[in-house]
Tab-separated table of C-alpha atoms in Angstrom:
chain	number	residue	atom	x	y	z
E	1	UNK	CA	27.987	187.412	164.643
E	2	UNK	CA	27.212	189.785	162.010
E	3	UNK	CA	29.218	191.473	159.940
E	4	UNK	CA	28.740	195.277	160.571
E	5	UNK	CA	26.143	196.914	158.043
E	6	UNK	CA	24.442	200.136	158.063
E	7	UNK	CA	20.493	200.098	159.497
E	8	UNK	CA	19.310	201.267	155.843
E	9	UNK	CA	21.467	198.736	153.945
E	10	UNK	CA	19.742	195.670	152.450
E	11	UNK	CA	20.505	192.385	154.364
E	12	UNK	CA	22.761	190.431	152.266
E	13	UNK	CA	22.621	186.633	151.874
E	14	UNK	CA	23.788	183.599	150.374
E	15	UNK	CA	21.487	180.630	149.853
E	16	UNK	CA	23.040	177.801	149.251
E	17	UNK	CA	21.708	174.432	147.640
E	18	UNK	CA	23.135	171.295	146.451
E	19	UNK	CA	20.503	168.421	146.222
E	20	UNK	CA	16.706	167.831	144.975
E	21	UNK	CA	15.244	168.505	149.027
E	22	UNK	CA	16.938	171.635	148.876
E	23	UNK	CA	14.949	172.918	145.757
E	24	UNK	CA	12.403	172.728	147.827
E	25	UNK	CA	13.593	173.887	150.596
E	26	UNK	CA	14.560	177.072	148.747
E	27	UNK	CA	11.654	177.938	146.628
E	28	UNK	CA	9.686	179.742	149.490
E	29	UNK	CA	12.612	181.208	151.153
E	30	UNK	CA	13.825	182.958	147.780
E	31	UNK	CA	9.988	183.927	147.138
E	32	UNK	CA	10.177	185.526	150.481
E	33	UNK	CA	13.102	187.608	150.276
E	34	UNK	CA	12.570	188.770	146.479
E	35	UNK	CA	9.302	190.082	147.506
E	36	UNK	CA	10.954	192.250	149.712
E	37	UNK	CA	13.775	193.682	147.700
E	38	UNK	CA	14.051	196.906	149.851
E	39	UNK	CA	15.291	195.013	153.031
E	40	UNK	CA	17.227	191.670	151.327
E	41	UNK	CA	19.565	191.114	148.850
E	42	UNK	CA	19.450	187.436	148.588
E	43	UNK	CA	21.494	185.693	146.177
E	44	UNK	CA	21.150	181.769	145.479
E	45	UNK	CA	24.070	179.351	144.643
E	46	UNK	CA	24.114	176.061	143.673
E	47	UNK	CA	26.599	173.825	144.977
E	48	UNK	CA	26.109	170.921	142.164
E	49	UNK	CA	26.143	168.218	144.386
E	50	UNK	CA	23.675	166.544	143.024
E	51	UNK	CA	23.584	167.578	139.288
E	52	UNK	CA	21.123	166.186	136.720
E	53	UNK	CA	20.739	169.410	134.128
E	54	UNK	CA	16.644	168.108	133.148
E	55	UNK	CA	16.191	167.340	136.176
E	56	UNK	CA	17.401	170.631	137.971
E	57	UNK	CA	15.313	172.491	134.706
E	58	UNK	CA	12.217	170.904	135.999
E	59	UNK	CA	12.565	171.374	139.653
E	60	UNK	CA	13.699	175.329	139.127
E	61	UNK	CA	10.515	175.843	136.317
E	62	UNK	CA	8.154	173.990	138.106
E	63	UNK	CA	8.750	176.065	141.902
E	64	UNK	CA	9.500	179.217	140.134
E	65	UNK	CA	12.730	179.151	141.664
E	66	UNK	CA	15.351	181.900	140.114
E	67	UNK	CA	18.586	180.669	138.229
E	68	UNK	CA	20.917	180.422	140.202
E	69	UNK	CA	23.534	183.415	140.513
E	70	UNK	CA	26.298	181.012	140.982
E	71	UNK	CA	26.866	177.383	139.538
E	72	UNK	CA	29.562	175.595	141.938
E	73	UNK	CA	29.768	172.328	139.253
E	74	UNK	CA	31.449	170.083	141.933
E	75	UNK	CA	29.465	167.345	140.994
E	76	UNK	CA	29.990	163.498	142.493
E	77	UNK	CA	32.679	161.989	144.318
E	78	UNK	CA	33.623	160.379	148.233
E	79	UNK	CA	32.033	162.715	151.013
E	80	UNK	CA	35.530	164.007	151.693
E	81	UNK	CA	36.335	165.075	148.063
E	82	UNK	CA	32.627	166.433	147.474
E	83	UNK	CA	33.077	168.439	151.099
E	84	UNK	CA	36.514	169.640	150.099
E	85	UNK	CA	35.545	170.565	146.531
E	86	UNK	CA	32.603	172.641	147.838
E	87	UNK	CA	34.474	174.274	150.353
E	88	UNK	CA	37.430	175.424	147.336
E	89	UNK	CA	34.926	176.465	145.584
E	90	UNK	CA	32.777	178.520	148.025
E	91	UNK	CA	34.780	180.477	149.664
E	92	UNK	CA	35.873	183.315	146.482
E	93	UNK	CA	32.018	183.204	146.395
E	94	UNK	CA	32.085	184.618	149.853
E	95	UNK	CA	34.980	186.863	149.052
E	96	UNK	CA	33.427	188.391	146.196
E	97	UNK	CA	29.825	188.758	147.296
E	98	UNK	CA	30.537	189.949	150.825
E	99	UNK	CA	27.737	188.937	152.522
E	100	UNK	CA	26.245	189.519	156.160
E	101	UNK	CA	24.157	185.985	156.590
E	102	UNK	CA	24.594	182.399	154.700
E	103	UNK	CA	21.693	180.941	155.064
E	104	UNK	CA	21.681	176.510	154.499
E	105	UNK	CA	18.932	174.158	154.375
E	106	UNK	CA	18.866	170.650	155.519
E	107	UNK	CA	21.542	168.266	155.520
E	108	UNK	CA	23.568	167.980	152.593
E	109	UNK	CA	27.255	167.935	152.443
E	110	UNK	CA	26.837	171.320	151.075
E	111	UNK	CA	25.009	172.846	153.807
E	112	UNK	CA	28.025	171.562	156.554
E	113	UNK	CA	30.862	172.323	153.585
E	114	UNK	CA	28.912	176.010	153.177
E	115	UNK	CA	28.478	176.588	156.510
E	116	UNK	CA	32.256	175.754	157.746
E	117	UNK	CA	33.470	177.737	155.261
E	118	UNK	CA	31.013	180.915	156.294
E	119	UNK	CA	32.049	180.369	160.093
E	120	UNK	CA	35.839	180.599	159.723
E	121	UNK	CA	35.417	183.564	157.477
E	122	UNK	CA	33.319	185.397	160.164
E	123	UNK	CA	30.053	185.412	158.493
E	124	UNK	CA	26.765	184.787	160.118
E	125	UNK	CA	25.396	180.956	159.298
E	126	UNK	CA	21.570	180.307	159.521
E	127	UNK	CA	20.476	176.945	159.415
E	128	UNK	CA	16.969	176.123	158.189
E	129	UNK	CA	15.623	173.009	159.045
E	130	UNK	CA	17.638	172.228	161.899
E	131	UNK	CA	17.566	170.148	165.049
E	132	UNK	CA	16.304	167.131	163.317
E	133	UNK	CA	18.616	163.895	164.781
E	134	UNK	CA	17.929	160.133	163.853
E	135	UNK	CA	20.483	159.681	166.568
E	136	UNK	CA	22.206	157.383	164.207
E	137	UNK	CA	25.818	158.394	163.108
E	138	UNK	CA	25.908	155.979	160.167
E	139	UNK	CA	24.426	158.140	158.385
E	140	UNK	CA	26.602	161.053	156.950
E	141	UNK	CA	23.025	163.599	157.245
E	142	UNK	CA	23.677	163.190	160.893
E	143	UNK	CA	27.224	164.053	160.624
E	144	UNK	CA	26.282	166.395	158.788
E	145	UNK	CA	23.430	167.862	161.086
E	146	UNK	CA	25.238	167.984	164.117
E	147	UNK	CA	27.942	170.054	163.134
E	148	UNK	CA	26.166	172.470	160.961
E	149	UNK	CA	24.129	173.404	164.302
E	150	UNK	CA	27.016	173.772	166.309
E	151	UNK	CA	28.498	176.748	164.108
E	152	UNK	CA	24.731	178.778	162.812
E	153	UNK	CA	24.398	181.879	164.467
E	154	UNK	CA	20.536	181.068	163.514
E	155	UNK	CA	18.682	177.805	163.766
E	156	UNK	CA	15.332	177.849	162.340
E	157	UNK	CA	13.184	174.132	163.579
E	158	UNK	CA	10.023	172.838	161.893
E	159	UNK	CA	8.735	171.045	165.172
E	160	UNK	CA	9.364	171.387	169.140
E	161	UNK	CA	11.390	167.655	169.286
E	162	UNK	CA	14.163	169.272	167.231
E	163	UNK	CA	14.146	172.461	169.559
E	164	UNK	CA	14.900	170.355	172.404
E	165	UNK	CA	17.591	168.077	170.924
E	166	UNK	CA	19.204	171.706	170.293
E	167	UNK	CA	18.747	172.382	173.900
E	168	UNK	CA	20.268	169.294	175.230
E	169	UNK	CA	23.194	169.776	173.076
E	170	UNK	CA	24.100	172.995	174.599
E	171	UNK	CA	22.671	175.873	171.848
E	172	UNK	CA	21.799	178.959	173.573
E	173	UNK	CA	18.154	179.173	173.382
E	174	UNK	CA	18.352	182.165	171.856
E	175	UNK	CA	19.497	181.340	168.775
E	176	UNK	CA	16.641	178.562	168.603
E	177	UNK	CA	13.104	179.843	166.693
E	178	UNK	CA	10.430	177.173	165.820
E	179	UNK	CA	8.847	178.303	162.527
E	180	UNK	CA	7.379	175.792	160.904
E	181	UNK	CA	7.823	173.632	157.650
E	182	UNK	CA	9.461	175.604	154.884
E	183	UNK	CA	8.848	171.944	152.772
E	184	UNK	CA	5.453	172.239	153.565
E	185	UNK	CA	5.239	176.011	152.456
E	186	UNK	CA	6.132	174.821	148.924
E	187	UNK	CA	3.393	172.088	149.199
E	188	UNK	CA	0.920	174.223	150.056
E	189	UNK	CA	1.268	177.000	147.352
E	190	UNK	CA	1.980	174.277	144.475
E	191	UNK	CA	-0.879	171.819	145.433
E	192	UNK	CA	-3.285	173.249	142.831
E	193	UNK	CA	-0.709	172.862	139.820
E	194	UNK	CA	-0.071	169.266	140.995
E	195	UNK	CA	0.155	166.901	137.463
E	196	UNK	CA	-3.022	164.923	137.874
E	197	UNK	CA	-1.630	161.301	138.729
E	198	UNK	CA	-3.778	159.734	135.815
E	199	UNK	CA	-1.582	161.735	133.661
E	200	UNK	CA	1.112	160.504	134.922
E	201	UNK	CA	0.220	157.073	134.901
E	202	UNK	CA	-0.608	157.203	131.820
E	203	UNK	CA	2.803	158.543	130.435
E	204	UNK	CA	4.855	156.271	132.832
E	205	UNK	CA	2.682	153.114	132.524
E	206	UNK	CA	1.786	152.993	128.938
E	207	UNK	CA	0.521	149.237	127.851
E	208	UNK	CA	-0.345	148.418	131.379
E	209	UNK	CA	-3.936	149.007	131.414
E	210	UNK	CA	-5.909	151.442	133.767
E	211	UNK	CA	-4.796	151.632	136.896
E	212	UNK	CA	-7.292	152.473	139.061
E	213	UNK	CA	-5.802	152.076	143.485
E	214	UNK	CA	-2.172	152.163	143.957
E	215	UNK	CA	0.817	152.863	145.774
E	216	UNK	CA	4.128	154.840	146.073
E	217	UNK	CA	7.520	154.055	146.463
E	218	UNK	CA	10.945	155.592	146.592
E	219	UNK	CA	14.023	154.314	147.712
E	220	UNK	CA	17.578	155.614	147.430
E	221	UNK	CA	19.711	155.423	151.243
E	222	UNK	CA	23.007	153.312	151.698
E	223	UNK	CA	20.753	151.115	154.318
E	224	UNK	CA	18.389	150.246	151.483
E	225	UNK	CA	20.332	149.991	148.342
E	226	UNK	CA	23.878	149.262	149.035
E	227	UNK	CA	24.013	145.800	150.239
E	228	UNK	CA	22.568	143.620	147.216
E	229	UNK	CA	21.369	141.365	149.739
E	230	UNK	CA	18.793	143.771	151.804
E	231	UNK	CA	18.021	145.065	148.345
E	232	UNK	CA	17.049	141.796	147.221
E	233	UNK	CA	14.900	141.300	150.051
E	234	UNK	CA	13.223	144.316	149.271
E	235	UNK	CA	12.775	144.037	145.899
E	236	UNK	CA	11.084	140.421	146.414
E	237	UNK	CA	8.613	141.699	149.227
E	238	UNK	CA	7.693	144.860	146.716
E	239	UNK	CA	6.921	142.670	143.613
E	240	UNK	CA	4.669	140.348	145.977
E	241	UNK	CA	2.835	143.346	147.963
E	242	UNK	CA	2.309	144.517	144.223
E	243	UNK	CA	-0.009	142.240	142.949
E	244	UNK	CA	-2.359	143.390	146.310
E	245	UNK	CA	-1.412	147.132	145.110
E	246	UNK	CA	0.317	148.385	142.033
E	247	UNK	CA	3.430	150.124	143.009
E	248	UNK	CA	4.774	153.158	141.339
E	249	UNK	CA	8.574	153.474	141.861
E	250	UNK	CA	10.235	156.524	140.237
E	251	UNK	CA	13.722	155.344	140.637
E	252	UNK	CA	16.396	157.416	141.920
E	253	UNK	CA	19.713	157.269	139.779
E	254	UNK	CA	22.041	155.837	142.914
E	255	UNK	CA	18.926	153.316	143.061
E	256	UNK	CA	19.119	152.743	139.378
E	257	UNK	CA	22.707	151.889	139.674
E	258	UNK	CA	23.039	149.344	142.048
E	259	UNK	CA	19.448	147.432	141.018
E	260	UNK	CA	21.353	147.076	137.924
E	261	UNK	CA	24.679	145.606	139.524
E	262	UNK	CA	22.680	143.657	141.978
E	263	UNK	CA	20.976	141.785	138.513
E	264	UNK	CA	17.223	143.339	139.643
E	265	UNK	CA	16.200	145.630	137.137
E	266	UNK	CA	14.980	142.953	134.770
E	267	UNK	CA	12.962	141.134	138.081
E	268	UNK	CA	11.493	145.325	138.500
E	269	UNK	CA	10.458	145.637	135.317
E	270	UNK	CA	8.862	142.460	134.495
E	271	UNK	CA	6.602	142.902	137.634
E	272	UNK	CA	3.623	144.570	138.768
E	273	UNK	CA	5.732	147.766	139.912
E	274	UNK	CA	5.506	150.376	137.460
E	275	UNK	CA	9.505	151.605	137.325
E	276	UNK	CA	9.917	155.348	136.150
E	277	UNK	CA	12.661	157.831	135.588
E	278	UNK	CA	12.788	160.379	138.252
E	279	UNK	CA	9.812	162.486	138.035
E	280	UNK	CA	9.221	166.629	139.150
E	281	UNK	CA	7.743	167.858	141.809
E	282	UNK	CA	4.518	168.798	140.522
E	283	UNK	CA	4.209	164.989	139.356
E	284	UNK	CA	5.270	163.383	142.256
E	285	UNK	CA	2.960	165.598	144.468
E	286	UNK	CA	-0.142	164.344	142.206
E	287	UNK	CA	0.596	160.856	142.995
E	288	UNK	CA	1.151	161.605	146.299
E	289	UNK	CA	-2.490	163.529	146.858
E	290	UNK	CA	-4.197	160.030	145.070
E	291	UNK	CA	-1.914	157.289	146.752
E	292	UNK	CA	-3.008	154.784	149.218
E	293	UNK	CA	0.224	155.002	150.788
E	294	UNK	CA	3.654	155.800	150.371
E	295	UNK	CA	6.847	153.452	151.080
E	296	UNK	CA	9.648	155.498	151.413
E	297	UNK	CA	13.459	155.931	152.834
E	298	UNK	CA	13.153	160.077	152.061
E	299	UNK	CA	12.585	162.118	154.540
E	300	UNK	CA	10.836	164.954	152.861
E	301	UNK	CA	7.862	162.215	151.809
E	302	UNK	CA	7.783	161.272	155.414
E	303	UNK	CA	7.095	165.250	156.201
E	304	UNK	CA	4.746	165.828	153.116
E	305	UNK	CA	2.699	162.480	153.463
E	306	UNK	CA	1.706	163.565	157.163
E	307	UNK	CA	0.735	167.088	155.886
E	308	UNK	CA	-1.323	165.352	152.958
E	309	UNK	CA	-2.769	162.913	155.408
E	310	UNK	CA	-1.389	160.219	153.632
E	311	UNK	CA	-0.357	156.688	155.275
E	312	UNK	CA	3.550	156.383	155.174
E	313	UNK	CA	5.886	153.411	155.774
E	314	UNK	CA	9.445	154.486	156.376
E	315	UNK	CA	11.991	151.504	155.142
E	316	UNK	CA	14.325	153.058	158.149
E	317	UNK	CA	15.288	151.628	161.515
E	318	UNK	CA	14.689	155.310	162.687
E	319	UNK	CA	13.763	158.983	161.731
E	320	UNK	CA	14.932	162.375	162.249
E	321	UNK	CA	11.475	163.500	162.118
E	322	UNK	CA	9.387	161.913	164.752
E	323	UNK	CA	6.607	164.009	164.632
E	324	UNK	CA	5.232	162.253	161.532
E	325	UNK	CA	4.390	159.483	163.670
E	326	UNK	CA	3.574	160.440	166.604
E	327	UNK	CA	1.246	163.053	165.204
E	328	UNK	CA	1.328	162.365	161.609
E	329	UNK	CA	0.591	159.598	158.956
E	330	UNK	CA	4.093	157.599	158.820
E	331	UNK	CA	4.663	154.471	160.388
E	332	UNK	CA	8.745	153.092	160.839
E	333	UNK	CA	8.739	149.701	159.342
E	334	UNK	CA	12.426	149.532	158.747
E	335	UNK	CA	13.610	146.645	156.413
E	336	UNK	CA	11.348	143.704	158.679
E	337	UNK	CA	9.347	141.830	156.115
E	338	UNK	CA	6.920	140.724	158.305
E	339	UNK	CA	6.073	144.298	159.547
E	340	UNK	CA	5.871	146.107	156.124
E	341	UNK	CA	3.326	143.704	155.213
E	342	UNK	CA	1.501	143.955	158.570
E	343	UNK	CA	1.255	147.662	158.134
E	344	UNK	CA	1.110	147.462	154.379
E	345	UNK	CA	-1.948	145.168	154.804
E	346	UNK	CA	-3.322	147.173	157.540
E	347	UNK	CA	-3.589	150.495	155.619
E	348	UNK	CA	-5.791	148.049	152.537
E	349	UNK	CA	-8.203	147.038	154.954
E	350	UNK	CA	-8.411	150.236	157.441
E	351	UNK	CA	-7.036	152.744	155.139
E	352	UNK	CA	-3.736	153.044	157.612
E	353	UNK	CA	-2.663	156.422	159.925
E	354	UNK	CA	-4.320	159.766	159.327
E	355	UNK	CA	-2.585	161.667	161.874
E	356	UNK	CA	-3.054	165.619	161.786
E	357	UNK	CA	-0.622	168.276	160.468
E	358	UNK	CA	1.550	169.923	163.035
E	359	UNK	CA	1.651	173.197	164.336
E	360	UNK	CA	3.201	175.905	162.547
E	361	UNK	CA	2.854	173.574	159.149
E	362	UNK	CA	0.405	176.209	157.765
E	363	UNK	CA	2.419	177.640	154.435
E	364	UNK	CA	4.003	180.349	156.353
E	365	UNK	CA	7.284	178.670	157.685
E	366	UNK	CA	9.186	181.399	154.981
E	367	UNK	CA	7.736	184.621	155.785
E	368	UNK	CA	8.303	184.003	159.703
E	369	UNK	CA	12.216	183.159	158.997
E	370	UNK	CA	12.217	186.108	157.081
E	371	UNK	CA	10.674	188.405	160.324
E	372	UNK	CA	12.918	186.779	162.700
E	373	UNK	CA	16.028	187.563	159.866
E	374	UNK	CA	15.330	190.650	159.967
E	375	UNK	CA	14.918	191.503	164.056
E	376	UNK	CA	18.178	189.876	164.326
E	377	UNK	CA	19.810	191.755	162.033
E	378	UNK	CA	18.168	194.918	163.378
E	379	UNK	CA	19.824	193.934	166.950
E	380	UNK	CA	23.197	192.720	165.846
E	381	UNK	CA	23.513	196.286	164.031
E	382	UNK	CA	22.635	198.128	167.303
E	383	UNK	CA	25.081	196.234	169.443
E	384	UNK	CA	27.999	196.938	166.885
């Protein structure tokens, strides 16, 4: 429920991110409600949950995305102490902005610590990107899911499948509005300032020679990375399908970490994968557009390779986003050996999945969540 407002009064919000996929996220939604000062006062903190300051300077420059008006710092730690930390620090936020609506994306420990602290203090919770379920509680996103869409006022979906796992677990339809791909939004408006990939290439692979077909890969989740063994595996396969394809594998810091303990950064590097820092957005989106396919764990590539029409194998047993494969490009390999290189061989010789974008993934996810903001808002006022 809303906190009573007068009908001329600006709708005041909160966004709230903590991690990379939520600078994505973000970008259109903040675009959307700056453009219309008059009716929203939208305010943007960052948690810190995942903090890399050259890496956050890229992201916000490179998706025009506004500094934030308040810098949490929690930083690492154990879920618990990161959840806690987020919550301390959140709620004088609350207290001293006041505001009618916070408004999470996706499914970070911030957006479940932001949201629980929002619904105990009586302030409305909108949850963008929600009803997505792997149906696999190992993972803390699912935790993390779940509850966030038991407490928003507001759910926002990018695709019918997660509007009926929101059904089945009891949300009044009413609260439920499919709008489309806010991820996808950003895509579309940046896809014309993408870094062309043979720039990049050339930066990341200097003294390797022109490299003319190749590949994509990314890899950072607990079921990929954490057990040395499966990440040996992995690491063996890659190197081998690499000499059919060069690889490019930006690699994320938790990645970095463990290839190093595990004794595999050496084996990476002295391969035919070409091993890069993390890269920006506008990089990684150029070569995404030229890629024969990308091998991935993230689920944002999963979305954004269907809506490029680009073939994706997901190193998952499952996904919270099924419509990539049964309408779009991705393919769930998991960690098999034998079926990545089926399906990694199978998109050499027949060029993989195409699929089709989904409905409602047309750039204007943002502007319909802002619409629907502001009916709601109009209705909770009358009924107070």
């Amino acid at each position: 429920m809303m906190k009573t407002t007068s009908s001329n009064e600006p709708l005041r919000i909160l966004c709230v991110v903590g991690a990379r996929p939520n600078f994505i996220k973000i970008s259109p939604l903040m675009r959307a409600f700056r453009a219309r000062a008059d009716e929203f006062d939208a305010r943007l903190v960052h948690t810190g949950q995942h903090f890399d300051a050259a890496m956050k300077a890229a992201f916000f420059q490179q998706l025009n995305i506004p500094e934030p008006d308040v810098d949490l710092g929690v930083g690492g730690g154990s879920h618990a102490v990161q959840t806690a930390q987020i919550m301390l620090r959140f709620e004088p936020v609350i207290d001293e902005f006041s505001p009618h609506v916070v408004l999470v994306v996706g499914d970070v420990n911030s957006t479940l610590a932001c949201a629980l602290v929002a619904g105990k203090k009586q302030v409305a919770v909108v949850h963008v990107e929600a009803g997505l379920r792997s149906f696999d509680r190992a993972m803390p996103e699912e935790i993390n899911r779940l509850l966030t869409d038991q407490i928003a006022d507001l759910l926002f979906t990018t695709e019918r499948d997660a509007v009926d796992n929101l059904l089945r677990e009891g949300v009044a339809e009413a609260k439920i509005h499919e709008v489309g791909n806010v991820m996808i939004d950003t895509l579309i408006s940046h896809r014309t300032d993408a870094v062309p990939s043979a720039d990049t290439l050339q930066r990341i692979a200097a003294g390797r020679g022109a490299i003319g077909r190749f590949g994509v890969l990314t890899l950072h989740r607990p079921s990929s990375v954490d057990d040395p063994e499966t990440l040996k595996h992995l690491v063996r396969l890659f190197v081998e399908l690499s000499e059919k394809l060069p690889l490019v594998f930006p690699v994320h810091p938790r990645t970095h970490q463990r290839l190093q303990a595990a004794g595999l950064l050496e084996q990476l590097l002295a391969s035919g994968i070409v091993v890069a820092e993390p890269l920006g957005y506008l990089e990684m989106l150029g070569l995404m557009l030229d890629a024969e396919l990308v091998i991935t764990d993230s689920g944002g590539l999963q979305e954004e390779t269907t809506a490029l029409g680009v073939p994706c194998l997901t190193i998952r047993e499952n996904t919270e986003r099924p419509i990539t494969v049964s309408e779009g490009t991705n393919t769930v390999v998991g960690v098999d050996e034998a079926a990545i290189r089926t399906e990694f061989d199978r998109v050499l010789t027949t060029g993989g999945k195409r699929g089709r974008v989904p409905a409602l993934w047309d750039g204007n996810a943002a502007g319909r969540i802002a619409d629907i903001l502001l009916e709601w808002a109009s209705k909770q006022r009358k009924a107070a």
